[in-house]
Structure formats: structure tokens, C-alpha cells
Amino acid sequence: MLTAGVIDILENLGRDEPTVTGTLRRDDGDASRLLASLAAVHVRGIAVDWASVLPAGEKVALPTYAFQRRRYWPEPVPRTHRQRKTLDTSDWRYRITWTALPEPASTELFGTWLLVVPPGFGAIAESCTQALMQQGAEVRVLEARNQDDRVALAARLTQAVEEPIAGVLSLLALDETPMAGFGSVPQGLAGTMILAQALGDAEIPVPLWVLTTEAVSTDGGAVTNPRQAETWAFARVIGLEHPDRWGGLIDLPAQWDAATATRLTASLNSVVVEGGEDQVAIRVEGVFGRRLVRTTGSGKTDEQWTPSGTVLVTGGTGGVGGHVSRWLTERGAPRIVLSSRSGPRASGAVAMAAELAEKGSEASVLAADVGDRVQTAAMLDWIAASGPAVSSVMHAAGAGLAGPVDGMVPAELEGSLNAKALGAMHLDELTQDLDAFVVFSSGAAAWGSGQLSGYAAANGALDVLVENRRARGEAGTSVAWGLWGGGGMGEGLAGDVLQRMGMREMDPRVAVGALAEVLDADEGVLAIGDIDWDRFAPVFTAQRPSPLLALIDEAQRALGTTEEEAASGSALAERLAGMDRVGQDEYLTELVRTEAATVLGHSSAEDVPPDRPFKDLGFDSLTAVDLRTRLNAATGLKLPATLVFDYPTPVVLADFIRSRAVDEKSDYAMALAELKKLEAVLSRASWNTDERSDLTSRLEALGGKVRGGTQPADIDRELESATDDEMFDLVEAELRDVDFD
Ligand SMILES: NC(=O)c1ccc[n+]([C@@H]2O[C@H](COP(=O)([O-])OP(=O)(O)OC[C@H]3O[C@@H](n4cnc5c(N)ncnc54)[C@H](OP(=O)(O)O)[C@@H]3O)[C@@H](O)[C@H]2O)c1
């Protein structure tokens, strides 16, 4: 009884397919029921300490569909041969760049726009209002109140939006002051989160555009307003989770010039659903679009970065921290201090310190919360007092709190920012003259990851902090990592999901090797990840196109160049045109079953019954996108990402594809289909005289059109040859549609 109720509640709270299991059921409450409940959460990725429940035994791989004793697990790519023969990770390396965009053709703006303004930002609000009104838009201003929670704001939005609006423009991100009660959270970040939530609650499905000023650097220089960069990274995830009501991000220059206003309105015009720009920076030099590009780095150097003094590894008791520490000893680090909140109590921490000492580095493990400035200062003081002071920092402390934007609260934002962002700021402020300051950022900030908005914001803070350190001439390296193997937060369900999205697990030794190259070459801010673009690009753009990937060839190839698709599209239509309806249905159902079997790792289409719901076959949102991508390639059609959910069985889906493929090919086929229907209606109904003559004249008029749009001369000829009755009918028919009032 309880479990069903709890599931309902969680699903109403927006939790997708929650796992709820009970250990005590009627007539089923013994040990095996308990084991079955533990197994139920285990297969959903929850770590169960089986050793404390079961007698010793060995782990065995279990197939998900336990019949016919056929192995169903997709074959993991064996590490060994995937392990790079050489340590060349050049195709794992990316960086963010800003591409100059053409000056906007039209700057006009239509409709009414709601401008949401934080208290105390009247001047820029006025500039925005003038800019929009000059281009033809109507502007309604709503001043936000910092104490407003989502309920209060939703009520005010509903009031402010009686008439339909074209879009929402938010200036909330400009407010970098700390949020009351959550000192590490900028008010603007929390305000943007609450606005996105309140717009959803108030059901205002229009594009939300988030404005910042100088929160990004388009030329590699310093970033003037680093705390606004957190909102950039956070808001990118709003776009991934709510593509239907997301506009984009626009960074304004501190000083407006004549062009700024028109460039702003032109950017708001960008039709994101059609691949329009959704991450824009307006500068005096022009308008720039954010792009991910491959980077070969500044080339191998003979110099090797060698640690001296003491290397502080925050998060040193974690997965990545451990791999990096082992590498530091190999690079001859004299002293390594591992720190985390649990410090020596962390599992494996003491053993790790012993291993490092064995390899020649003096090692200590300290407990300190780097999100706490006092504790961080005390830790640095202890290190300086007990040996060489800190000469380099590896800031790996962090927590990946996952969950949808719609379910987030300020405390979770603070939880995400605490270790990573605040920790980095404390270390930045409390250390000097370091020879390396390395922060472990994430792809969640570089390209964005659904369900990781707070985490993305924290990583966004890291990237910008390093940009500013380097602009000040201080050491700084920020690597936005893809997925690490070898333990850490990428383990378990999170890692599984990322891998299935196309984020391949990196062998930690190879990843550490990539980090070494970055340090040897003294590179600044980049991203390193082993990305399978054939999988990742379709998933990443499933909900809507993203110009961010426009310069990644593999991504563009994976998203399918239209010529190829058009070619295969017409090939399919040609093929179907040669079949009768039954043949078409059979052919397409077989195609869908075969592709579905491949995605699920089955050896043949036989394992995919034609009328079995995809959901029961084991499809989830990720494999659903896989199937859609394969069917796009096979049919040349652009099929919706929600295909598997809208057309739930192979047969139903095949019928949908047929309707698209045949219609796709020619208006002729469509017209034929409609005529067939009309014929059926005409043949079964009976008409009175008026109806008959009306229909006749319309059909004749239609016939005339089909005959190639009867030329005036032809009409004259026709009129000349028309009988009196026909003339009266014609005139009557034409007059019937004219309303004289
Ligand atoms: N693993 C990946 O695939 C991956 C990918 C991209 C980025 N990264 C980044 O790499 C870093 C390391 O990740 P990981 O996989 O090694 O994660 P992990 O195993 O969970 O380790 C995180 C470490 O941070 C420490 N920590 C958390 N909050 C802290 C705080 N307030 N003060 C001090 N220490 C704190 C944790 O120890 P306590 O809980 O005891 O404090 C733990 O030692 C993280 O910043 C992560 O975001 C990892």
C-alpha cells in the first residue's frame, strides 16, 4: 500500500521512475523478501553492502531478461584494447571559443516582453526598456523582491502577464550580492533559479532570456563579473531541462554603445529552435557566439612541471584525488597533503598516505572543509608550520549533487558551490606565488549537463577564477573533465548514464597523463573528455539544436548532413512507392524491430515483438534517443526525440514513419490519399440539388487548378463554351463566398 502511494508522490514531484520497494509484504516477509528488495535498489545503481548481508560469495553478471540463458548486457568495451597504446589524448581536448557572428540583419522586435529586474538596477533596466521599445516591442517591467520564493513570484508573474507575452528578459543575474541566509550563493543565481521555477509554476511557456554583464571573456582576458559566470553555467542547464521555454544567455558589455541596443534586440529574435544563437556575448567589436572547438594545445614541451615544496590535494581522499596524488609522487613531489572533510577517517585514506610515502613523498591526511575559510586558513597554517609551505594546489574537492532545476532549493545551490567554488576562492585568496593552481572542473560547465545545474554553476566559477588568475599573471589551470574511470563520483548510476550518453570512461592513468601534458604546457582553461560524438551529439541536441557544437565536425556528422538524409529519404520513399500498404507496413515494422534490437543489444529482431511496448522492452530516455538517431539515419527523416514515447510499439511507430515517408515524398501521394477519402465520402452521401451543384462547381474549379491552373485564355474559351446553367452555377458559386456586410 505504502509503496504505490510513495511512487505517486515522487512522480508528482517530477522524479522520473523512482525506485520504491518494501521489505514486508503480505505473506512475503522473510529473508528472501528482504534480499529481493535490496536487489531491486541494487539494479538501479544504489550501492548495497552485500558482504554484510550475504555469506561470502563471488559477484556474477546477471542478464536483465533471464530467459533462454542469453547474455543481454551490452558488451562493455574491454579497457585493455581501448587503453590507448600511446598516451596521445589529443582528440580528448577541447576548449571554449567565441566566434564572431554576422551583424544582425533585422533588429525589430515584436510583441510584449516582460523585463524582470532586481532591486537597485534601474539604470540598466531603463536602457533595456528603451532598446526594446525602439525596435517596436512593448515592455512590461516586474521588479523582483529578494524575499520572494517561487510561490510568491509565480503569483506576481501571473498578475503581470494578463496579456500573452513574447518573452521574458531577466536581469536578475546582475545582482552578485550574497543571498540572505545562503552567503555563498549570489542573489542573482538564486533569483534566476527561482524565476525559472516560477515561470513553470505559472505556466508561462515563453522563452526566458538571461542577461549578464561582462560575465564571460571573449578574448581570453580577465572576466569582470566572475560571480555572474555561475549563473551562465547554471542557466545553460535550464535550457537543457526546459528547452520549450528557454531563450538563451546574452552577456552585455559594461559600457553600452549605439550598436549594443540593436544587437540585444536582434539576439532576442534568434529562433533557438531552428539553431539560432542561445549563448551570445555583445561587445563593441561585435556579437560573438559561444563554441566548443578541438584544441591541440600549445604543443608538447620538453619542460616537465615538477612539484616542489608541498602539494595540497583537496578532495585528496576521493577517486580522482587519489590518482592525481600517485602521479605527483611519480613526478617527485617532496610532500603531499591530502585533505577532505572526513580526512583520515575517509576509507582508504591512511592506506593512500602510506602508499605515497612508500613511493617517496612525505604524506599527510588532514580533515578540513575548504568551503569554510577559517578551516582552510588553519589547514594552510598547519602545513606551513609543519614543513614546506604549499607551493601548488590540486583542488579536487567537490560534490556532484544531482536533481532537476525544478526541484532545487537555495540550500542545494549552496551545497554545490561550497567545496568547489567557495573552496577555490578561499585557496585563491589565502595562497601566494604558487607554481600550480589546478582546479578540477567538469563538462557540466563547458557544454552543460541535465540534472546538474548547481554542479555546473560551481564548475563555472572554477573556470572563470582561473581565467582571472592567469590574467593577473598567476598560475592557474582549469580542466573541465569528462568521465573518469577508476572510482570517484563518476562511478555507479551517474557514470552509467553518462557512458550511455556517449561520455566514454577515461582510464585514470591516461587522464592523469593528459593533465601532465596540460601542466607541462602551462595551459589555462580547457576541457578533456573521451566523447563518442555519434552518441553524444544526438542526445545533447535531442530537444533542440545547439550552435555550441557547430564547429565539432564529428558532432555535425553525427547529426546528419541533409544531403545524405535527403538521399536516403527519397530512397525510402521510392522503395515504399513500389509497395502496397501491407508491404510498406511489413517492411517498416521489420526495420523498426531490427534497429530496436540493435539498440538493446539483442542479436535479432525476433527478440522485439511487433506489438510489445518499447517501455516493456527496456527502453529509457537514452536508448530512445539512440533508436531515434538510428531510424533518422535509416529513413532520412527527421524524427522527433520523443518518438518511442509518442509511438509506443514497433507497429505503431512503423505506421508513423510510413505516414512521414510517403507524405515526405510528394504532395501527389498526399493529395491521392485525401482524394481517396473524398471519393469515399462523395460515394456514400446523397446531396440535395443545391449541395450537388455547389460541390460540382467547386470540384470543377479544383479540377481546373489541377489542370495546370487554367490560363485566363482558357477561361475565356471555357466561358465562351459554357452553357447558361453552368454560367449561373459558376456565378452563384463565386457569389456564395462573398460576404456583403
Ligand atoms: N570523476 C569524474 O568523472 C569527474 C568528472 C568531472 C569532474 N570531476 C571533478 O573532479 C573532482 C574529484 O572528483 P571525484 O570523482 O574524485 O569525486 P569524489 O570521489 O566524490 O571525491 C570528492 C572529494 O572531495 C571531498 N570534499 C567534498 N566536499 C568537500 C569540502 N567541503 N571540503 C573538503 N573536501 C571536500 C570529498 O571528501 P569529503 O566528503 O570527506 O569531504 C572527497 O574526498 C571533483 O571536483 C569533481 O567534480 C570528476
mmCIF file of C-alpha atoms in Angstrom, residues 214-499:
data_model
loop_
_atom_site.group_PDB
_atom_site.id
_atom_site.type_symbol
_atom_site.label_atom_id
_atom_site.label_comp_id
_atom_site.label_asym_id
_atom_site.label_seq_id
_atom_site.Cartn_x
_atom_site.Cartn_y
_atom_site.Cartn_z
ATOM 1 C CA GLU A 214 30.899 41.055 -18.573
ATOM 2 C CA ALA A 215 30.396 37.582 -17.092
ATOM 3 C CA VAL A 216 32.376 35.912 -19.877
ATOM 4 C CA SER A 217 35.655 36.672 -21.612
ATOM 5 C CA THR A 218 35.562 36.603 -25.416
ATOM 6 C CA ASP A 219 39.294 37.299 -25.758
ATOM 7 C CA GLY A 220 40.885 35.197 -23.002
ATOM 8 C CA GLY A 221 41.303 38.281 -20.816
ATOM 9 C CA ALA A 222 40.011 38.754 -17.270
ATOM 10 C CA VAL A 223 36.316 38.390 -16.506
ATOM 11 C CA THR A 224 34.966 41.482 -14.765
ATOM 12 C CA ASN A 225 31.977 39.873 -13.014
ATOM 13 C CA PRO A 226 33.020 36.308 -12.160
ATOM 14 C CA ARG A 227 30.044 35.545 -9.891
ATOM 15 C CA GLN A 228 27.692 36.067 -12.828
ATOM 16 C CA ALA A 229 29.572 33.303 -14.640
ATOM 17 C CA GLU A 230 27.979 30.840 -12.218
ATOM 18 C CA THR A 231 24.563 31.885 -13.494
ATOM 19 C CA TRP A 232 25.755 31.298 -17.058
ATOM 20 C CA ALA A 233 26.682 27.720 -16.289
ATOM 21 C CA PHE A 234 23.521 27.170 -14.237
ATOM 22 C CA ALA A 235 21.225 28.692 -16.842
ATOM 23 C CA ARG A 236 22.632 26.506 -19.616
ATOM 24 C CA VAL A 237 21.122 23.585 -17.714
ATOM 25 C CA ILE A 238 17.732 25.346 -17.514
ATOM 26 C CA GLY A 239 17.918 25.318 -21.319
ATOM 27 C CA LEU A 240 18.682 21.585 -21.409
ATOM 28 C CA GLU A 241 15.896 20.703 -18.986
ATOM 29 C CA HIS A 242 13.262 23.191 -20.281
ATOM 30 C CA PRO A 243 14.038 23.595 -23.995
ATOM 31 C CA ASP A 244 10.402 24.512 -24.690
ATOM 32 C CA ARG A 245 10.610 27.707 -22.605
ATOM 33 C CA TRP A 246 14.246 28.676 -22.904
ATOM 34 C CA GLY A 247 15.627 31.571 -24.911
ATOM 35 C CA GLY A 248 19.287 31.853 -24.058
ATOM 36 C CA LEU A 249 22.061 33.834 -22.440
ATOM 37 C CA ILE A 250 23.264 37.264 -23.517
ATOM 38 C CA ASP A 251 26.333 38.928 -21.995
ATOM 39 C CA LEU A 252 26.350 42.688 -22.332
ATOM 40 C CA PRO A 253 29.345 44.999 -22.329
ATOM 41 C CA ALA A 254 29.748 47.220 -19.265
ATOM 42 C CA GLN A 255 29.547 50.304 -21.496
ATOM 43 C CA TRP A 256 26.641 50.381 -23.955
ATOM 44 C CA ASP A 257 27.315 51.925 -27.343
ATOM 45 C CA ALA A 258 24.864 52.716 -30.117
ATOM 46 C CA ALA A 259 25.033 49.186 -31.514
ATOM 47 C CA THR A 260 24.508 47.406 -28.198
ATOM 48 C CA ALA A 261 20.773 48.089 -28.159
ATOM 49 C CA THR A 262 20.115 46.754 -31.663
ATOM 50 C CA ARG A 263 22.426 43.803 -31.138
ATOM 51 C CA LEU A 264 20.466 42.964 -27.996
ATOM 52 C CA THR A 265 17.079 43.004 -29.721
ATOM 53 C CA ALA A 266 18.453 41.076 -32.691
ATOM 54 C CA SER A 267 19.777 38.413 -30.345
ATOM 55 C CA LEU A 268 16.352 38.157 -28.716
ATOM 56 C CA ASN A 269 14.949 37.496 -32.139
ATOM 57 C CA SER A 270 17.131 34.445 -32.501
ATOM 58 C CA VAL A 271 14.931 31.461 -33.159
ATOM 59 C CA VAL A 272 16.684 28.970 -30.978
ATOM 60 C CA VAL A 273 14.536 26.043 -32.029
ATOM 61 C CA GLU A 274 15.966 26.472 -35.504
ATOM 62 C CA GLY A 275 19.515 26.506 -34.271
ATOM 63 C CA GLY A 276 19.565 30.221 -33.529
ATOM 64 C CA GLU A 277 22.262 31.511 -31.155
ATOM 65 C CA ASP A 278 21.469 30.903 -27.489
ATOM 66 C CA GLN A 279 24.804 31.860 -25.922
ATOM 67 C CA VAL A 280 25.816 35.317 -27.072
ATOM 68 C CA ALA A 281 28.276 37.997 -25.959
ATOM 69 C CA ILE A 282 27.735 41.549 -27.213
ATOM 70 C CA ARG A 283 30.874 43.662 -27.343
ATOM 71 C CA VAL A 284 31.809 46.961 -29.009
ATOM 72 C CA GLU A 285 33.644 44.874 -31.616
ATOM 73 C CA GLY A 286 30.513 42.926 -32.477
ATOM 74 C CA VAL A 287 28.394 39.953 -31.475
ATOM 75 C CA PHE A 288 30.015 36.644 -30.541
ATOM 76 C CA GLY A 289 28.602 33.143 -30.247
ATOM 77 C CA ARG A 290 29.968 30.566 -27.811
ATOM 78 C CA ARG A 291 31.517 27.493 -29.454
ATOM 79 C CA LEU A 292 33.232 24.302 -28.358
ATOM 80 C CA VAL A 293 36.280 23.558 -30.514
ATOM 81 C CA ARG A 294 39.000 20.950 -30.566
ATOM 82 C CA THR A 295 42.360 22.157 -29.321
ATOM 83 C CA THR A 296 45.727 20.638 -29.903
ATOM 84 C CA GLY A 297 47.175 22.691 -27.095
ATOM 85 C CA SER A 298 50.341 24.651 -27.260
ATOM 86 C CA GLY A 299 52.286 21.568 -28.382
ATOM 87 C CA LYS A 300 54.478 19.258 -26.383
ATOM 88 C CA THR A 301 57.283 20.928 -24.418
ATOM 89 C CA ASP A 302 60.454 19.369 -23.224
ATOM 90 C CA GLU A 303 59.956 21.004 -19.866
ATOM 91 C CA GLN A 304 58.103 18.991 -17.334
ATOM 92 C CA TRP A 305 56.205 20.581 -14.493
ATOM 93 C CA THR A 306 57.810 19.285 -11.337
ATOM 94 C CA PRO A 307 56.165 19.729 -7.951
ATOM 95 C CA SER A 308 58.266 21.272 -5.208
ATOM 96 C CA GLY A 309 57.594 22.031 -1.572
ATOM 97 C CA THR A 310 54.154 20.824 -0.544
ATOM 98 C CA VAL A 311 51.353 19.932 -2.914
ATOM 99 C CA LEU A 312 47.903 20.307 -1.342
ATOM 100 C CA VAL A 313 45.345 17.963 -2.867
ATOM 101 C CA THR A 314 41.878 18.957 -1.699
ATOM 102 C CA GLY A 315 39.443 16.110 -2.177
ATOM 103 C CA GLY A 316 42.594 14.002 -1.922
ATOM 104 C CA THR A 317 40.689 11.146 -0.284
ATOM 105 C CA GLY A 318 38.375 10.875 -3.281
ATOM 106 C CA GLY A 319 38.708 8.912 -6.511
ATOM 107 C CA VAL A 320 40.413 11.438 -8.798
ATOM 108 C CA GLY A 321 42.408 12.921 -5.917
ATOM 109 C CA GLY A 322 43.973 9.506 -5.339
ATOM 110 C CA HIS A 323 45.019 9.026 -8.989
ATOM 111 C CA VAL A 324 46.487 12.532 -9.124
ATOM 112 C CA SER A 325 48.400 12.007 -5.860
ATOM 113 C CA ARG A 326 50.015 8.806 -7.137
ATOM 114 C CA TRP A 327 51.127 10.726 -10.246
ATOM 115 C CA LEU A 328 52.530 13.533 -8.073
ATOM 116 C CA THR A 329 54.859 11.067 -6.359
ATOM 117 C CA GLU A 330 55.963 9.803 -9.780
ATOM 118 C CA ARG A 331 56.752 13.446 -10.595
ATOM 119 C CA GLY A 332 58.836 13.608 -7.418
ATOM 120 C CA ALA A 333 56.581 15.627 -5.136
ATOM 121 C CA PRO A 334 58.527 16.033 -1.850
ATOM 122 C CA ARG A 335 55.384 16.376 0.248
ATOM 123 C CA ILE A 336 51.726 15.764 -0.417
ATOM 124 C CA VAL A 337 48.869 16.792 1.871
ATOM 125 C CA LEU A 338 45.539 15.130 1.165
ATOM 126 C CA SER A 339 42.563 16.953 2.612
ATOM 127 C CA SER A 340 38.840 16.465 2.804
ATOM 128 C CA ARG A 341 36.124 16.901 5.411
ATOM 129 C CA SER A 342 36.482 13.308 6.561
ATOM 130 C CA GLY A 343 40.286 13.424 6.286
ATOM 131 C CA PRO A 344 41.961 10.358 7.830
ATOM 132 C CA ARG A 345 38.530 8.856 8.535
ATOM 133 C CA ALA A 346 37.853 8.546 4.812
ATOM 134 C CA SER A 347 38.017 4.933 3.622
ATOM 135 C CA GLY A 348 41.393 4.111 2.187
ATOM 136 C CA ALA A 349 42.893 7.479 3.204
ATOM 137 C CA VAL A 350 45.530 6.092 5.569
ATOM 138 C CA ALA A 351 46.463 3.370 3.088
ATOM 139 C CA MET A 352 46.783 6.005 0.361
ATOM 140 C CA ALA A 353 49.117 8.085 2.529
ATOM 141 C CA ALA A 354 51.201 5.001 3.230
ATOM 142 C CA GLU A 355 51.367 4.202 -0.495
ATOM 143 C CA LEU A 356 52.549 7.736 -1.299
ATOM 144 C CA ALA A 357 55.139 7.612 1.455
ATOM 145 C CA GLU A 358 56.343 4.272 0.143
ATOM 146 C CA LYS A 359 56.796 5.894 -3.276
ATOM 147 C CA GLY A 360 58.930 8.629 -1.750
ATOM 148 C CA SER A 361 56.635 11.519 -0.891
ATOM 149 C CA GLU A 362 56.061 12.632 2.684
ATOM 150 C CA ALA A 363 52.285 12.327 3.017
ATOM 151 C CA SER A 364 49.684 13.626 5.495
ATOM 152 C CA VAL A 365 45.898 13.443 5.530
ATOM 153 C CA LEU A 366 44.015 16.406 7.012
ATOM 154 C CA ALA A 367 40.364 16.965 7.760
ATOM 155 C CA ALA A 368 39.243 20.418 6.622
ATOM 156 C CA ASP A 369 36.168 21.815 4.907
ATOM 157 C CA VAL A 370 37.571 24.120 2.220
ATOM 158 C CA GLY A 371 34.148 25.713 1.970
ATOM 159 C CA ASP A 372 34.952 27.187 5.369
ATOM 160 C CA ARG A 373 37.510 29.972 5.131
ATOM 161 C CA VAL A 374 38.671 29.622 8.730
ATOM 162 C CA GLN A 375 39.275 25.893 8.379
ATOM 163 C CA THR A 376 41.079 26.442 5.080
ATOM 164 C CA ALA A 377 43.339 29.099 6.611
ATOM 165 C CA ALA A 378 44.044 26.837 9.607
ATOM 166 C CA MET A 379 44.961 23.966 7.313
ATOM 167 C CA LEU A 380 47.379 26.155 5.295
ATOM 168 C CA ASP A 381 48.903 27.445 8.522
ATOM 169 C CA TRP A 382 49.388 23.877 9.806
ATOM 170 C CA ILE A 383 51.069 22.864 6.556
ATOM 171 C CA ALA A 384 53.421 25.868 6.665
ATOM 172 C CA ALA A 385 54.198 25.252 10.308
ATOM 173 C CA SER A 386 54.911 21.535 9.856
ATOM 174 C CA GLY A 387 57.064 21.636 6.726
ATOM 175 C CA PRO A 388 57.466 23.367 3.391
ATOM 176 C CA ALA A 389 54.510 25.686 2.704
ATOM 177 C CA VAL A 390 52.044 24.922 -0.047
ATOM 178 C CA SER A 391 53.659 25.500 -3.425
ATOM 179 C CA SER A 392 50.940 24.041 -5.582
ATOM 180 C CA VAL A 393 47.281 23.209 -5.211
ATOM 181 C CA MET A 394 45.259 20.432 -6.815
ATOM 182 C CA HIS A 395 41.701 21.457 -5.958
ATOM 183 C CA ALA A 396 39.660 18.279 -6.485
ATOM 184 C CA ALA A 397 37.225 18.773 -3.619
ATOM 185 C CA GLY A 398 33.671 18.742 -4.829
ATOM 186 C CA ALA A 399 30.261 17.203 -4.556
ATOM 187 C CA GLY A 400 28.019 16.386 -7.512
ATOM 188 C CA LEU A 401 24.511 16.991 -6.207
ATOM 189 C CA ALA A 402 22.119 15.831 -8.959
ATOM 190 C CA GLY A 403 18.452 16.818 -9.448
ATOM 191 C CA PRO A 404 16.234 18.841 -11.788
ATOM 192 C CA VAL A 405 16.275 22.648 -11.658
ATOM 193 C CA ASP A 406 12.591 22.494 -10.865
ATOM 194 C CA GLY A 407 13.290 20.666 -7.606
ATOM 195 C CA MET A 408 16.240 22.744 -6.423
ATOM 196 C CA VAL A 409 16.321 24.922 -3.327
ATOM 197 C CA PRO A 410 18.922 27.528 -2.290
ATOM 198 C CA ALA A 411 20.443 25.115 0.247
ATOM 199 C CA GLU A 412 21.291 22.690 -2.565
ATOM 200 C CA LEU A 413 22.838 25.503 -4.575
ATOM 201 C CA GLU A 414 24.954 26.310 -1.554
ATOM 202 C CA GLY A 415 25.850 22.630 -1.178
ATOM 203 C CA SER A 416 27.077 22.525 -4.765
ATOM 204 C CA LEU A 417 29.045 25.766 -4.537
ATOM 205 C CA ASN A 418 30.555 25.130 -1.106
ATOM 206 C CA ALA A 419 33.541 22.857 -1.743
ATOM 207 C CA LYS A 420 34.245 23.673 -5.354
ATOM 208 C CA ALA A 421 33.574 27.394 -5.864
ATOM 209 C CA LEU A 422 33.980 28.719 -2.341
ATOM 210 C CA GLY A 423 36.888 26.351 -1.702
ATOM 211 C CA ALA A 424 38.671 27.627 -4.803
ATOM 212 C CA MET A 425 38.056 31.250 -3.818
ATOM 213 C CA HIS A 426 39.452 30.638 -0.323
ATOM 214 C CA LEU A 427 42.550 28.895 -1.693
ATOM 215 C CA ASP A 428 42.979 31.643 -4.292
ATOM 216 C CA GLU A 429 42.840 34.319 -1.605
ATOM 217 C CA LEU A 430 44.893 32.510 1.044
ATOM 218 C CA THR A 431 47.850 31.339 -1.066
ATOM 219 C CA GLN A 432 50.559 33.216 -2.939
ATOM 220 C CA ASP A 433 53.212 32.550 -5.559
ATOM 221 C CA LEU A 434 52.087 29.063 -6.366
ATOM 222 C CA ASP A 435 53.736 27.204 -9.192
ATOM 223 C CA ALA A 436 50.495 25.443 -9.993
ATOM 224 C CA PHE A 437 46.861 26.060 -9.100
ATOM 225 C CA VAL A 438 44.864 23.274 -10.705
ATOM 226 C CA VAL A 439 41.090 23.041 -10.359
ATOM 227 C CA PHE A 440 39.037 20.029 -11.429
ATOM 228 C CA SER A 441 36.110 21.446 -13.349
ATOM 229 C CA SER A 442 33.601 19.479 -15.375
ATOM 230 C CA GLY A 443 31.977 19.212 -18.779
ATOM 231 C CA ALA A 444 28.826 20.166 -16.926
ATOM 232 C CA ALA A 445 30.130 23.757 -17.108
ATOM 233 C CA ALA A 446 31.673 23.579 -20.565
ATOM 234 C CA TRP A 447 28.758 22.101 -22.523
ATOM 235 C CA GLY A 448 26.159 21.579 -19.757
ATOM 236 C CA SER A 449 24.613 18.500 -18.169
ATOM 237 C CA GLY A 450 20.962 17.966 -17.377
ATOM 238 C CA GLN A 451 20.169 17.411 -13.670
ATOM 239 C CA LEU A 452 23.490 19.019 -12.663
ATOM 240 C CA SER A 453 22.646 22.733 -12.641
ATOM 241 C CA GLY A 454 24.144 23.533 -9.223
ATOM 242 C CA TYR A 455 27.228 21.469 -10.017
ATOM 243 C CA ALA A 456 27.531 23.278 -13.354
ATOM 244 C CA ALA A 457 27.380 26.657 -11.587
ATOM 245 C CA ALA A 458 30.178 25.606 -9.219
ATOM 246 C CA ASN A 459 32.358 24.454 -12.088
ATOM 247 C CA GLY A 460 31.598 27.623 -14.000
ATOM 248 C CA ALA A 461 33.056 29.520 -11.052
ATOM 249 C CA LEU A 462 36.256 27.461 -11.272
ATOM 250 C CA ASP A 463 36.843 28.188 -14.964
ATOM 251 C CA VAL A 464 36.402 31.928 -14.511
ATOM 252 C CA LEU A 465 38.539 32.021 -11.369
ATOM 253 C CA VAL A 466 41.422 30.504 -13.312
ATOM 254 C CA GLU A 467 40.915 32.903 -16.231
ATOM 255 C CA ASN A 468 41.292 35.736 -13.763
ATOM 256 C CA ARG A 469 44.308 34.231 -12.014
ATOM 257 C CA ARG A 470 46.058 33.908 -15.364
ATOM 258 C CA ALA A 471 45.028 37.426 -16.323
ATOM 259 C CA ARG A 472 46.753 38.529 -13.098
ATOM 260 C CA GLY A 473 49.829 36.579 -14.164
ATOM 261 C CA GLU A 474 49.344 33.885 -11.552
ATOM 262 C CA ALA A 475 49.451 30.149 -12.122
ATOM 263 C CA GLY A 476 46.116 28.609 -12.961
ATOM 264 C CA THR A 477 44.783 25.581 -14.802
ATOM 265 C CA SER A 478 41.150 24.555 -15.058
ATOM 266 C CA VAL A 479 40.296 21.315 -16.783
ATOM 267 C CA ALA A 480 36.610 20.559 -17.405
ATOM 268 C CA TRP A 481 36.713 16.802 -17.284
ATOM 269 C CA GLY A 482 34.574 14.234 -18.996
ATOM 270 C CA LEU A 483 34.096 10.912 -17.205
ATOM 271 C CA TRP A 484 36.910 9.378 -15.159
ATOM 272 C CA GLY A 485 37.132 5.637 -14.611
ATOM 273 C CA GLY A 486 38.766 4.193 -11.520
ATOM 274 C CA GLY A 487 36.329 5.309 -8.829
ATOM 275 C CA GLY A 488 35.059 8.689 -7.751
ATOM 276 C CA MET A 489 31.789 10.459 -8.436
ATOM 277 C CA GLY A 490 31.610 9.030 -11.940
ATOM 278 C CA GLU A 491 31.022 5.581 -10.529
ATOM 279 C CA GLY A 492 27.597 3.942 -10.321
ATOM 280 C CA LEU A 493 24.426 5.175 -11.943
ATOM 281 C CA ALA A 494 25.758 8.642 -12.760
ATOM 282 C CA GLY A 495 28.612 7.096 -14.689
ATOM 283 C CA ASP A 496 26.349 4.572 -16.425
ATOM 284 C CA VAL A 497 24.062 7.322 -17.648
ATOM 285 C CA LEU A 498 26.981 9.407 -18.897
ATOM 286 C CA GLN A 499 28.504 6.447 -20.699
#
